[in-house]
Short mmCIF file of C-alpha atoms in Angstrom, two decimals:
data_model
loop_
_atom_site.label_atom_id
_atom_site.label_comp_id
_atom_site.label_asym_id
_atom_site.label_seq_id
_atom_site.Cartn_x
_atom_site.Cartn_y
_atom_site.Cartn_z
CA MET A 1 6.47 -12.14 31.07
CA ALA A 2 3.74 -14.14 29.09
CA THR A 3 4.94 -16.82 26.85
CA LEU A 4 3.58 -18.29 23.14
CA LEU A 5 1.50 -20.76 24.62
CA ILE A 6 -0.76 -17.28 22.89
CA LEU A 7 -0.27 -19.24 19.68
CA SER A 8 -2.43 -21.94 20.90
CA ALA A 9 -5.35 -19.15 20.19
CA LEU A 10 -3.77 -16.84 17.29
CA ALA A 11 -2.62 -20.36 15.57
CA SER A 12 -6.60 -22.06 15.21
CA CYS A 13 -6.91 -18.90 12.10
CA ALA A 14 -5.26 -21.52 10.08
CA PHE A 15 -8.14 -23.46 9.82
CA ALA A 16 -10.57 -20.79 8.20
CA PHE A 17 -10.68 -22.76 5.22
CA PRO A 18 -11.08 -25.94 5.58
CA ALA A 19 -12.23 -26.54 2.14
CA LEU A 20 -8.76 -25.22 1.00
CA LEU A 21 -6.70 -28.16 2.98
CA ASN A 22 -7.38 -31.71 4.26
CA ASP A 23 -7.38 -30.56 8.04
CA ASN A 24 -6.89 -34.55 9.09
CA ASP A 25 -3.72 -34.10 7.29
CA PRO A 26 -1.42 -36.28 9.95
CA GLN A 27 2.05 -33.50 8.48
CA LEU A 28 0.06 -31.00 9.34
CA SER A 29 -1.17 -32.26 12.10
CA ALA A 30 2.42 -32.87 14.21
CA LYS A 31 3.57 -29.48 12.36
CA MET A 32 0.92 -27.82 14.54
CA SER A 33 1.63 -29.96 17.61
CA THR A 34 5.43 -28.73 18.02
CA ILE A 35 4.80 -24.79 16.72
CA LEU A 36 1.91 -25.12 19.25
CA GLY A 37 3.37 -27.02 22.40
CA ARG A 38 6.39 -24.30 21.34
CA GLN A 39 7.23 -21.57 23.71
CA VAL A 40 9.88 -18.65 24.13
CA ASN A 41 12.03 -17.94 27.22
CA ALA A 42 10.62 -16.65 29.57
CA GLN A 43 13.84 -14.72 30.91
CA ASP A 44 15.46 -14.19 27.94
CA PRO A 45 12.70 -12.79 24.79
CA VAL A 46 15.41 -10.69 22.78
CA GLY A 47 17.30 -14.46 23.07
CA ALA A 48 14.33 -15.87 21.47
CA SER A 49 14.01 -13.30 19.28
CA LYS A 50 17.71 -13.01 17.71
CA ALA A 51 18.13 -16.97 17.90
CA GLN A 52 15.07 -16.90 15.28
CA THR A 53 16.47 -18.65 12.02
CA ASN A 54 14.82 -17.02 8.47
CA CYS A 55 11.94 -20.52 8.11
CA GLY A 56 10.43 -18.06 11.25
CA PHE A 57 8.32 -19.27 14.15
CA GLY A 58 7.54 -22.96 12.34
CA GLY A 59 10.97 -23.46 12.19
CA PRO A 60 14.52 -24.34 11.70
CA CYS A 61 14.03 -25.73 8.44
CA LEU A 62 15.79 -28.71 8.27
CA THR A 63 15.09 -30.27 4.83
CA PHE A 64 15.70 -28.83 1.36
CA ASN A 65 14.66 -30.31 -1.95
CA GLU A 66 16.05 -28.63 -4.69
CA GLU A 67 13.51 -30.15 -6.72
CA GLN A 68 10.24 -29.32 -5.51
CA GLN A 69 11.54 -26.06 -4.33
CA LEU A 70 13.12 -24.32 -7.26
CA VAL A 71 10.79 -21.33 -8.52
CA SER A 72 10.56 -21.65 -11.54
CA THR A 73 11.10 -17.90 -14.02
CA SER A 74 10.96 -19.18 -17.75
CA GLY A 75 8.38 -20.15 -19.56
CA GLU A 76 4.59 -18.68 -18.24
CA ASN A 77 6.86 -17.74 -14.85
CA GLN A 78 9.23 -15.17 -17.51
CA TRP A 79 9.57 -12.04 -15.65
CA ILE A 80 7.55 -9.85 -17.85
CA ALA A 81 7.61 -6.11 -16.94
CA PRO A 82 3.93 -4.70 -16.93
CA ALA A 83 2.24 -3.20 -19.52
CA PRO A 84 1.23 0.29 -19.29
CA GLY A 85 -2.32 -0.98 -18.02
CA ASP A 86 -1.03 -3.41 -15.67
CA ILE A 87 -1.64 -3.08 -11.82
CA ARG A 88 0.82 -3.10 -9.58
CA GLY A 89 1.31 -1.28 -5.69
CA PRO A 90 2.81 -1.24 -3.00
CA CYS A 91 4.07 -5.12 -2.15
CA PRO A 92 7.20 -6.05 -3.82
CA GLY A 93 6.46 -10.19 -2.93
CA LEU A 94 2.62 -9.29 -5.13
CA ASN A 95 4.32 -7.23 -7.57
CA ALA A 96 7.15 -9.92 -8.16
CA ALA A 97 4.36 -12.61 -8.55
CA ALA A 98 2.55 -10.96 -10.64
CA ASN A 99 5.40 -9.88 -13.69
CA HIS A 100 6.42 -13.77 -12.89
CA GLY A 101 2.92 -15.20 -13.90
CA TYR A 102 1.92 -16.22 -10.80
CA LEU A 103 -0.47 -13.90 -9.63
CA PRO A 104 -2.35 -12.61 -12.62
CA ARG A 105 -0.66 -9.83 -14.91
CA ASN A 106 -2.45 -7.10 -15.45
CA GLY A 107 -2.50 -6.96 -11.87
CA ILE A 108 -5.97 -8.03 -10.72
CA ALA A 109 -7.17 -11.25 -9.08
CA SER A 110 -9.75 -13.48 -9.76
CA ILE A 111 -10.22 -16.39 -10.97
CA GLU A 112 -8.89 -16.04 -14.07
CA GLN A 113 -6.23 -18.21 -14.22
CA SER A 114 -4.62 -22.12 -15.38
CA GLU A 115 -6.84 -24.74 -15.66
CA PRO A 116 -4.75 -27.62 -13.22
CA ALA A 117 -4.33 -24.17 -10.57
CA ARG A 118 -8.00 -23.81 -11.17
CA LEU A 119 -8.84 -26.79 -10.22
CA LEU A 120 -7.30 -27.13 -6.41
CA CYS A 121 -9.50 -24.89 -5.55
CA ILE A 122 -12.94 -25.79 -7.00
CA LYS A 123 -13.89 -26.69 -3.93
CA SER A 124 -13.49 -24.01 -2.49
CA GLU A 125 -16.75 -21.66 -0.77
CA LEU A 126 -14.36 -18.46 -2.17
CA LEU A 127 -13.37 -19.10 -5.87
CA LYS A 128 -12.86 -15.76 -6.71
CA LEU A 129 -9.52 -16.23 -4.14
CA CYS A 130 -7.79 -19.27 -5.04
CA LEU A 131 -5.25 -17.51 -7.68
CA ALA A 132 -3.81 -15.61 -4.47
CA VAL A 133 -4.38 -18.88 -2.66
CA THR A 134 -2.72 -21.39 -5.34
CA GLY A 135 -0.58 -18.59 -6.55
CA LEU A 136 1.13 -17.56 -3.93
CA GLY A 137 2.10 -20.86 -2.74
CA ALA A 138 3.86 -21.68 -5.50
CA ALA A 139 5.53 -19.01 -6.06
CA TYR A 140 7.08 -18.10 -1.59
CA GLY A 141 5.87 -21.20 0.12
CA LEU A 142 2.89 -19.00 2.08
CA GLY A 143 1.00 -20.84 3.05
CA PRO A 144 -3.60 -21.31 1.03
CA ARG A 145 -5.53 -20.53 4.50
CA ILE A 146 -3.31 -17.22 5.67
CA SER A 147 -3.23 -16.40 2.05
CA ALA A 148 -6.75 -16.98 1.70
CA VAL A 149 -8.11 -15.16 4.38
CA LEU A 150 -5.76 -11.42 3.90
CA ALA A 151 -6.95 -11.64 0.03
CA ALA A 152 -10.71 -12.05 1.83
CA TYR A 153 -10.13 -9.17 4.08
CA ALA A 154 -8.51 -7.31 0.51
CA ILE A 155 -11.70 -7.93 -1.20
CA ALA A 156 -14.61 -6.77 1.71
CA ILE A 157 -12.09 -3.81 2.23
CA ASP A 158 -10.42 -2.13 -0.80
CA GLY A 159 -11.90 -4.55 -3.12
CA ASN A 160 -15.20 -5.37 -5.39
CA VAL A 161 -17.21 -7.83 -3.08
CA LEU A 162 -19.77 -9.14 -5.66
CA GLU A 163 -17.04 -9.51 -8.63
CA GLN A 164 -14.63 -10.81 -5.33
CA VAL A 165 -11.44 -9.51 -7.47
CA TRP A 166 -9.13 -7.19 -5.54
CA SER A 167 -6.24 -5.19 -6.57
CA ILE A 168 -2.66 -5.73 -6.05
CA GLY A 169 -2.18 -1.45 -6.95
CA GLY A 170 -4.09 1.98 -7.60
CA PRO A 171 -8.52 1.71 -7.90
CA LEU A 172 -10.27 -1.33 -10.40
CA PRO A 173 -10.04 -1.00 -13.78
CA SER A 174 -13.69 0.37 -14.55
CA GLU A 175 -14.81 -3.68 -16.37
CA PHE A 176 -14.70 -3.97 -12.27
CA LEU A 177 -16.38 -1.28 -10.83
CA GLY A 178 -20.28 -3.45 -12.14
CA GLY A 179 -22.65 -3.48 -9.18
CA LEU A 180 -19.18 -2.46 -6.74
CA ILE A 181 -19.46 -3.46 -2.96
CA GLY A 182 -16.42 -1.99 -1.40
CA THR A 183 -13.67 1.14 -1.99
CA GLY A 184 -12.27 0.10 -4.98
CA GLN A 185 -9.05 1.77 -3.71
CA GLY A 186 -6.67 -1.04 -4.18
CA LEU A 187 -4.04 -1.58 -1.70
CA SER A 188 -2.99 1.38 -2.90
CA TYR A 189 -5.24 3.32 -1.04
CA SER A 190 -6.63 0.96 1.40
CA HIS A 191 -4.33 3.31 4.37
CA ASN A 192 -5.80 2.58 7.81
CA ASN A 193 -7.93 -0.61 6.11
CA TYR A 194 -5.33 -2.72 5.23
CA GLU A 195 -1.70 -0.25 4.69
CA GLY A 196 -0.40 1.41 7.60
CA ASP A 197 2.22 4.17 8.33
CA GLY A 198 5.24 2.96 9.62
CA SER A 199 6.52 -0.06 6.62
CA ILE A 200 9.59 -0.90 5.90
CA GLY A 201 10.26 0.61 2.55
CA ARG A 202 6.77 3.34 2.01
CA ASP A 203 6.33 6.62 3.67
CA ASP A 204 3.34 7.25 4.92
CA ALA A 205 1.06 8.37 4.23
CA TYR A 206 0.27 11.34 4.89
CA ILE A 207 4.03 12.96 4.75
CA ASN A 208 4.32 11.76 0.82
CA HIS A 209 1.22 13.10 -0.69
CA GLY A 210 -1.37 10.09 -0.31
CA ASP A 211 1.37 8.12 -1.99
CA ALA A 212 2.06 4.97 0.67
CA HIS A 213 2.79 2.87 -2.56
CA SER A 214 6.44 4.17 -4.20
CA LEU A 215 10.01 3.47 -2.47
CA ASP A 216 11.54 6.07 -0.98
CA VAL A 217 15.21 4.75 -1.81
CA ALA A 218 16.59 6.13 1.63
CA LYS A 219 14.24 4.44 3.57
CA PHE A 220 15.46 1.32 1.91
CA GLU A 221 19.41 2.82 1.93
CA ALA A 222 18.17 2.61 5.47
CA VAL A 223 16.81 -0.73 5.98
CA TYR A 224 19.77 -2.38 3.78
CA GLN A 225 22.26 -1.23 5.59
CA VAL A 226 21.02 -3.69 8.90
CA GLY A 227 22.20 -6.24 6.52
CA GLN A 228 26.00 -5.25 6.69
CA PRO A 229 28.62 -5.95 6.73
CA ASP A 230 27.58 -10.10 7.11
CA ASP A 231 25.77 -9.38 4.09
CA ARG A 232 22.73 -11.19 6.16
CA TYR A 233 18.71 -10.23 7.31
CA THR A 234 17.21 -11.77 10.22
CA LEU A 235 14.04 -11.44 11.55
CA ASP A 236 15.83 -9.73 14.72
CA LYS A 237 17.37 -7.23 12.50
CA PHE A 238 14.05 -5.85 10.94
CA ARG A 239 12.31 -6.21 14.30
CA GLN A 240 14.71 -3.59 15.72
CA ARG A 241 14.44 -1.57 12.37
CA PHE A 242 10.43 -1.29 12.64
CA HIS A 243 11.16 0.26 16.58
CA ASP A 244 13.43 2.88 14.56
CA VAL A 245 10.63 3.24 12.11
CA GLN A 246 8.02 4.23 14.14
CA GLN A 247 10.69 5.86 16.68
CA ALA A 248 11.40 8.10 13.37
CA SER A 249 7.28 8.59 11.91
CA ILE A 250 6.73 9.40 15.26
CA ALA A 251 8.90 12.49 14.90
CA SER A 252 7.98 13.36 11.33
CA ASN A 253 4.83 12.53 10.84
CA PRO A 254 2.01 14.71 12.52
CA TYR A 255 -0.87 12.27 11.72
CA TYR A 256 1.52 8.88 12.58
CA PHE A 257 -1.89 6.58 13.71
CA THR A 258 -1.60 2.80 14.70
CA GLY A 259 -4.21 1.09 16.87
CA LEU A 260 -5.88 -0.65 13.84
CA PHE A 261 -4.81 -4.33 12.36
CA SER A 262 -3.74 -2.55 9.58
CA THR A 263 -1.11 -1.04 11.73
CA VAL A 264 -0.90 -3.61 14.31
CA VAL A 265 -0.98 -7.02 12.63
CA VAL A 266 -0.10 -6.40 9.35
CA VAL A 267 2.67 -4.22 9.10
CA PRO A 268 4.54 -5.74 11.69
CA ALA A 269 4.05 -9.20 9.55
CA ALA A 270 5.19 -7.77 6.21
CA TYR A 271 8.29 -6.60 7.71
CA ASN A 272 8.59 -10.81 8.92
CA PHE A 273 7.15 -11.60 5.32
CA VAL A 274 10.91 -10.31 3.95
CA ILE A 275 12.84 -12.77 5.68
CA ASN A 276 10.71 -15.73 5.42
CA LEU A 277 8.89 -15.70 1.76
CA MET A 278 12.27 -14.20 0.28
CA SER A 279 15.08 -15.61 1.96
CA ASN A 280 17.21 -18.13 -0.46
CA HIS A 281 17.35 -22.08 0.94
CA SER A 282 19.57 -24.11 -0.54
CA ALA A 283 21.11 -27.60 0.90
CA GLU A 284 24.04 -26.25 3.01
CA GLU A 285 21.28 -23.11 5.30
CA PRO A 286 17.64 -25.45 4.59
CA SER A 287 15.77 -22.94 7.32
CA GLY A 288 17.56 -20.20 4.24
CA TYR A 289 19.45 -16.74 4.23
CA LEU A 290 18.33 -13.47 2.90
CA ASP A 291 20.97 -11.24 1.27
CA GLY A 292 21.88 -7.79 -0.39
CA ASN A 293 21.46 -8.95 -4.01
CA VAL A 294 18.32 -11.08 -3.62
CA PHE A 295 16.38 -7.93 -1.14
CA LYS A 296 17.63 -5.65 -3.94
CA GLN A 297 16.36 -7.81 -6.84
CA PHE A 298 13.10 -8.72 -5.77
CA PHE A 299 12.23 -4.62 -4.81
CA GLY A 300 13.34 -3.78 -7.88
CA VAL A 301 16.26 -1.45 -7.05
CA SER A 302 19.64 -1.43 -8.67
CA GLY A 303 23.18 0.44 -7.73
CA GLU A 304 24.50 -0.40 -4.99
CA PRO A 305 24.92 1.86 -1.71
CA GLY A 306 24.60 6.15 -1.83
CA SER A 307 23.53 5.33 -5.72
CA PHE A 308 20.16 3.06 -5.56
CA VAL A 309 17.63 3.13 -8.27
CA TRP A 310 14.44 2.34 -7.83
CA ASN A 311 12.86 0.86 -11.22
CA ARG A 312 8.83 1.02 -10.80
CA GLY A 313 6.91 -2.71 -11.29
CA GLN A 314 10.27 -3.83 -12.30
CA GLU A 315 10.17 -6.57 -8.79
CA ARG A 316 11.31 -9.84 -9.09
CA ILE A 317 12.36 -14.14 -8.65
CA PRO A 318 15.71 -14.15 -8.55
CA ASP A 319 16.21 -17.18 -10.84
CA GLU A 320 18.17 -20.17 -9.22
CA TRP A 321 16.15 -19.08 -6.42
CA TYR A 322 14.47 -21.71 -4.58
CA LYS A 323 12.02 -21.07 -1.83
CA ARG A 324 10.76 -21.86 1.89
CA PRO A 325 10.80 -25.95 2.09
CA THR A 326 6.73 -27.50 0.81
CA ASP A 327 6.05 -29.00 3.88
CA ASN A 328 6.75 -25.93 5.85
CA ASP A 329 4.48 -23.09 4.85
CA TYR A 330 4.08 -20.27 6.65
CA GLU A 331 0.70 -20.39 6.55
CA ALA A 332 -1.70 -17.99 10.26
CA GLN A 333 0.40 -19.50 12.96
CA ASP A 334 3.62 -17.99 11.95
CA VAL A 335 2.90 -15.08 10.73
CA ALA A 336 0.77 -14.42 14.51
CA GLY A 337 3.85 -16.09 15.98
CA ASP A 338 6.34 -14.00 14.50
CA VAL A 339 4.37 -10.88 14.96
CA LEU A 340 3.77 -12.03 19.55
CA VAL A 341 7.81 -12.15 19.10
CA GLY A 342 8.65 -9.10 18.13
CA TYR A 343 6.10 -7.92 20.43
CA LEU A 344 7.48 -10.13 23.12
CA ALA A 345 10.65 -9.19 22.59
CA TYR A 346 10.87 -5.79 21.54
CA PRO A 347 7.59 -3.83 24.01
CA ASN A 348 7.89 -0.40 22.86
CA THR A 349 7.04 -1.71 18.99
CA LEU A 350 3.26 -2.29 19.92
CA LEU A 351 2.06 1.15 20.01
CA ILE A 352 -1.75 2.09 19.81
CA GLY A 353 -3.06 5.56 19.28
CA GLY A 354 -0.94 7.99 17.59
CA ASN A 355 -0.07 12.09 16.88
CA THR A 356 -2.62 14.45 17.55
CA GLY A 357 -1.73 16.40 14.74
CA LYS A 358 1.69 17.44 15.56
CA VAL A 359 4.83 15.36 15.56
CA ASN A 360 6.06 13.84 19.28
CA THR A 361 2.96 14.23 20.40
CA PHE A 362 2.49 10.82 20.34
CA THR A 363 -0.33 9.71 23.12
CA GLY A 364 -1.58 6.50 23.46
CA VAL A 365 -4.83 4.26 23.96
CA ASP A 366 -5.10 1.12 25.94
CA PRO A 367 -7.43 -1.24 24.81
CA GLY A 368 -9.85 -1.72 27.83
CA ASN A 369 -10.77 2.24 27.10
CA PHE A 370 -12.06 1.08 23.39
CA THR A 371 -13.17 -2.20 24.66
CA ASN A 372 -15.25 -1.50 28.07
CA GLY A 373 -12.68 -2.95 30.05
CA VAL A 374 -13.11 -6.66 28.56
CA TYR A 375 -8.98 -5.76 27.56
CA ASN A 376 -6.74 -3.79 29.02
CA ALA A 377 -2.69 -3.48 28.52
CA GLN A 378 -2.25 -5.86 31.65
CA THR A 379 -5.22 -8.55 30.35
CA LEU A 380 -3.69 -8.72 26.24
CA ALA A 381 -1.26 -11.57 26.95
CA GLU A 382 -3.54 -13.88 28.88
CA GLY A 383 -5.57 -16.85 27.64
CA ASP A 384 -6.42 -15.80 23.99
CA ASN A 385 -6.97 -12.48 24.61
CA PHE A 386 -5.02 -11.59 22.15
CA ALA A 387 -6.19 -13.53 19.54
CA CYS A 388 -9.83 -12.83 19.93
CA PHE A 389 -8.63 -8.49 20.28
CA ALA A 390 -6.71 -9.26 16.53
CA PHE A 391 -8.87 -10.82 15.12
CA GLN A 392 -11.88 -8.00 16.12
CA LEU A 393 -9.75 -5.72 15.59
CA LEU A 394 -10.23 -6.81 11.46
CA GLN A 395 -13.89 -7.46 11.82
CA ASN A 396 -14.91 -4.27 13.13
CA GLY A 397 -12.67 -2.32 10.80
CA ILE A 398 -14.60 -2.96 8.12
CA PRO A 399 -17.66 -0.21 8.36
CA ASP A 400 -14.88 2.63 9.13
CA ALA A 401 -13.24 1.80 6.04
CA LEU A 402 -16.81 1.54 4.04
CA ASN A 403 -17.98 4.30 5.46
CA ASN A 404 -20.36 2.58 7.64
CA ASP A 405 -23.11 1.55 3.75
CA LEU A 406 -25.14 -1.05 5.46
CA GLY A 407 -25.28 -2.72 2.20
CA ALA A 408 -22.42 -2.99 1.68
CA ILE A 409 -21.09 -4.02 5.15
CA SER A 410 -23.74 -6.52 5.25
CA GLN A 411 -22.15 -8.55 2.05
CA ALA A 412 -18.21 -7.63 3.03
CA THR A 413 -18.46 -8.62 6.47
CA ALA A 414 -20.44 -11.85 5.07
CA LEU A 415 -16.75 -12.79 2.70
CA VAL A 416 -14.45 -12.01 6.74
CA ASN A 417 -16.73 -13.82 8.11
CA ASN A 418 -16.85 -16.99 6.58
CA ALA A 419 -12.84 -17.17 7.10
CA LEU A 420 -13.30 -15.82 10.38
CA SER A 421 -16.31 -17.47 12.46
CA PRO A 422 -13.83 -21.44 12.62
CA VAL A 423 -11.27 -18.68 14.17
CA LEU A 424 -12.88 -17.18 16.76
CA GLY A 425 -15.71 -19.97 16.90
CA ASP A 426 -12.38 -21.94 18.53
CA LEU A 427 -11.33 -19.04 20.84
CA SER A 428 -12.56 -19.14 24.21
CA CYS A 429 -13.30 -14.93 23.56
CA PRO A 430 -14.82 -12.19 25.96
CA ALA A 431 -17.88 -11.05 25.03
CA LEU A 432 -17.14 -7.62 23.67
CA SER A 433 -20.77 -5.96 22.95
CA GLN A 434 -19.14 -2.35 22.76
CA PHE A 435 -16.10 -1.63 20.33
CA ASP A 436 -15.51 2.28 19.94
CA GLN A 437 -13.79 3.81 18.31
CA GLY A 438 -14.74 6.68 18.48
CA LEU A 439 -11.64 7.31 20.70
CA PHE A 440 -9.74 7.44 18.13
CA ASN A 441 -10.63 10.46 17.11
CA LYS A 442 -8.58 12.66 18.27
CA PHE A 443 -5.80 11.46 16.00
CA PRO A 444 -6.31 13.07 12.22
CA GLY A 445 -4.30 9.98 11.12
CA TYR A 446 -7.26 8.17 11.73
CA LYS A 447 -10.05 9.71 9.60
CA TYR A 448 -6.99 9.61 6.90
CA SER A 449 -7.71 8.31 3.77
CA PRO A 450 -6.58 9.74 0.76
CA THR A 451 -8.32 7.77 -2.61
CA GLY A 452 -6.43 7.35 -5.98
CA PRO A 453 -5.61 8.89 -9.12
CA ASP A 454 -6.17 6.75 -12.51
CA THR A 455 -3.54 4.97 -12.85
CA ASN A 456 -1.44 2.19 -12.58
CA TYR A 457 -0.88 3.05 -8.80
#
């Protein structure tokens, strides 16, 4: 079994936006050295998964600073329900951040923000990403580099590249569509681009009439139960739940598909985000804990098991809630590390392929078949291969996402490559002259792409 030395490759994505932080920061360098030197016990990957704290791959978190970690829910950050024209979407964390003003309350991420936050990012080459970078850091301790990379990708495939804006929910309003480059459909309708099958709380798009953004209360109740009876949720518990959800999707969704950046990386990372970014921290538990009460508030759920109610768009950051330590942001190397820990512990969750139009017809695809032998199931975990494969999935998904519109592709890829070129430049990637995603055409779910109505979802 491979060790997590592979993460030396993935961790380099932390330098995708070098202008956002000083890369000579000695604290950051020390953290990186510590992380990159860590290995997972090759003889017991499941034990390694179970041993992780709620601070994830960069943990354990050893310090607690009440003043620095308390997240304000008052004043300009008081909770306000979204107005009728405001946009909310499939991500509870983004919805809660918007409801508290850490992201724009209208749900459209752009440069518009308070002057102090704007000045923090004034030297960034991508000013329109600044709100996501500073807002998500202030609310959750999400690192600036991974925030910027994910925002750039969202803008490129589901936002408007010219305006450098993206919607956290449904389609962009008409005032943001001028010179549209991209789909403008927002995260709610980003199926197989950003959102993918097997979500922690949302249904697969195909079996829910294109709706992968509304919470399925029964599905939430099932994941809620994994933390009982001790009322504690962990990364390992969620990884086991991810396996169960995948199998349920294969058994119920004839269009189930996994094989792109959205499903190989983003979907499992979303499970991990709940633990790493929504856990409460204290002096007694500096690495954090997530209980049912906090879990429900972030997901906009009220009531008790058996009578849960989803309150659409009402997600909130709990009062007296403390984020992860400010010297231990959840950065790109942590995101990648936690995804890979899960795959090593539960290798059956690393699926590439899909159902072929009927349930329980999952057919796998070896990476060697669509990379012309550059990667295969045996070599994917060697050297830098996992990192190269993951980021090349991201890059090669852009033409399909934009329906091969050459003008749109060139500008979108330039935006994303601005983030990825330093990453790939630091890796020893094999030359990839062919990435034949045409092999996915036999899976009907690959091309399934619902579009959104003109609503805030």
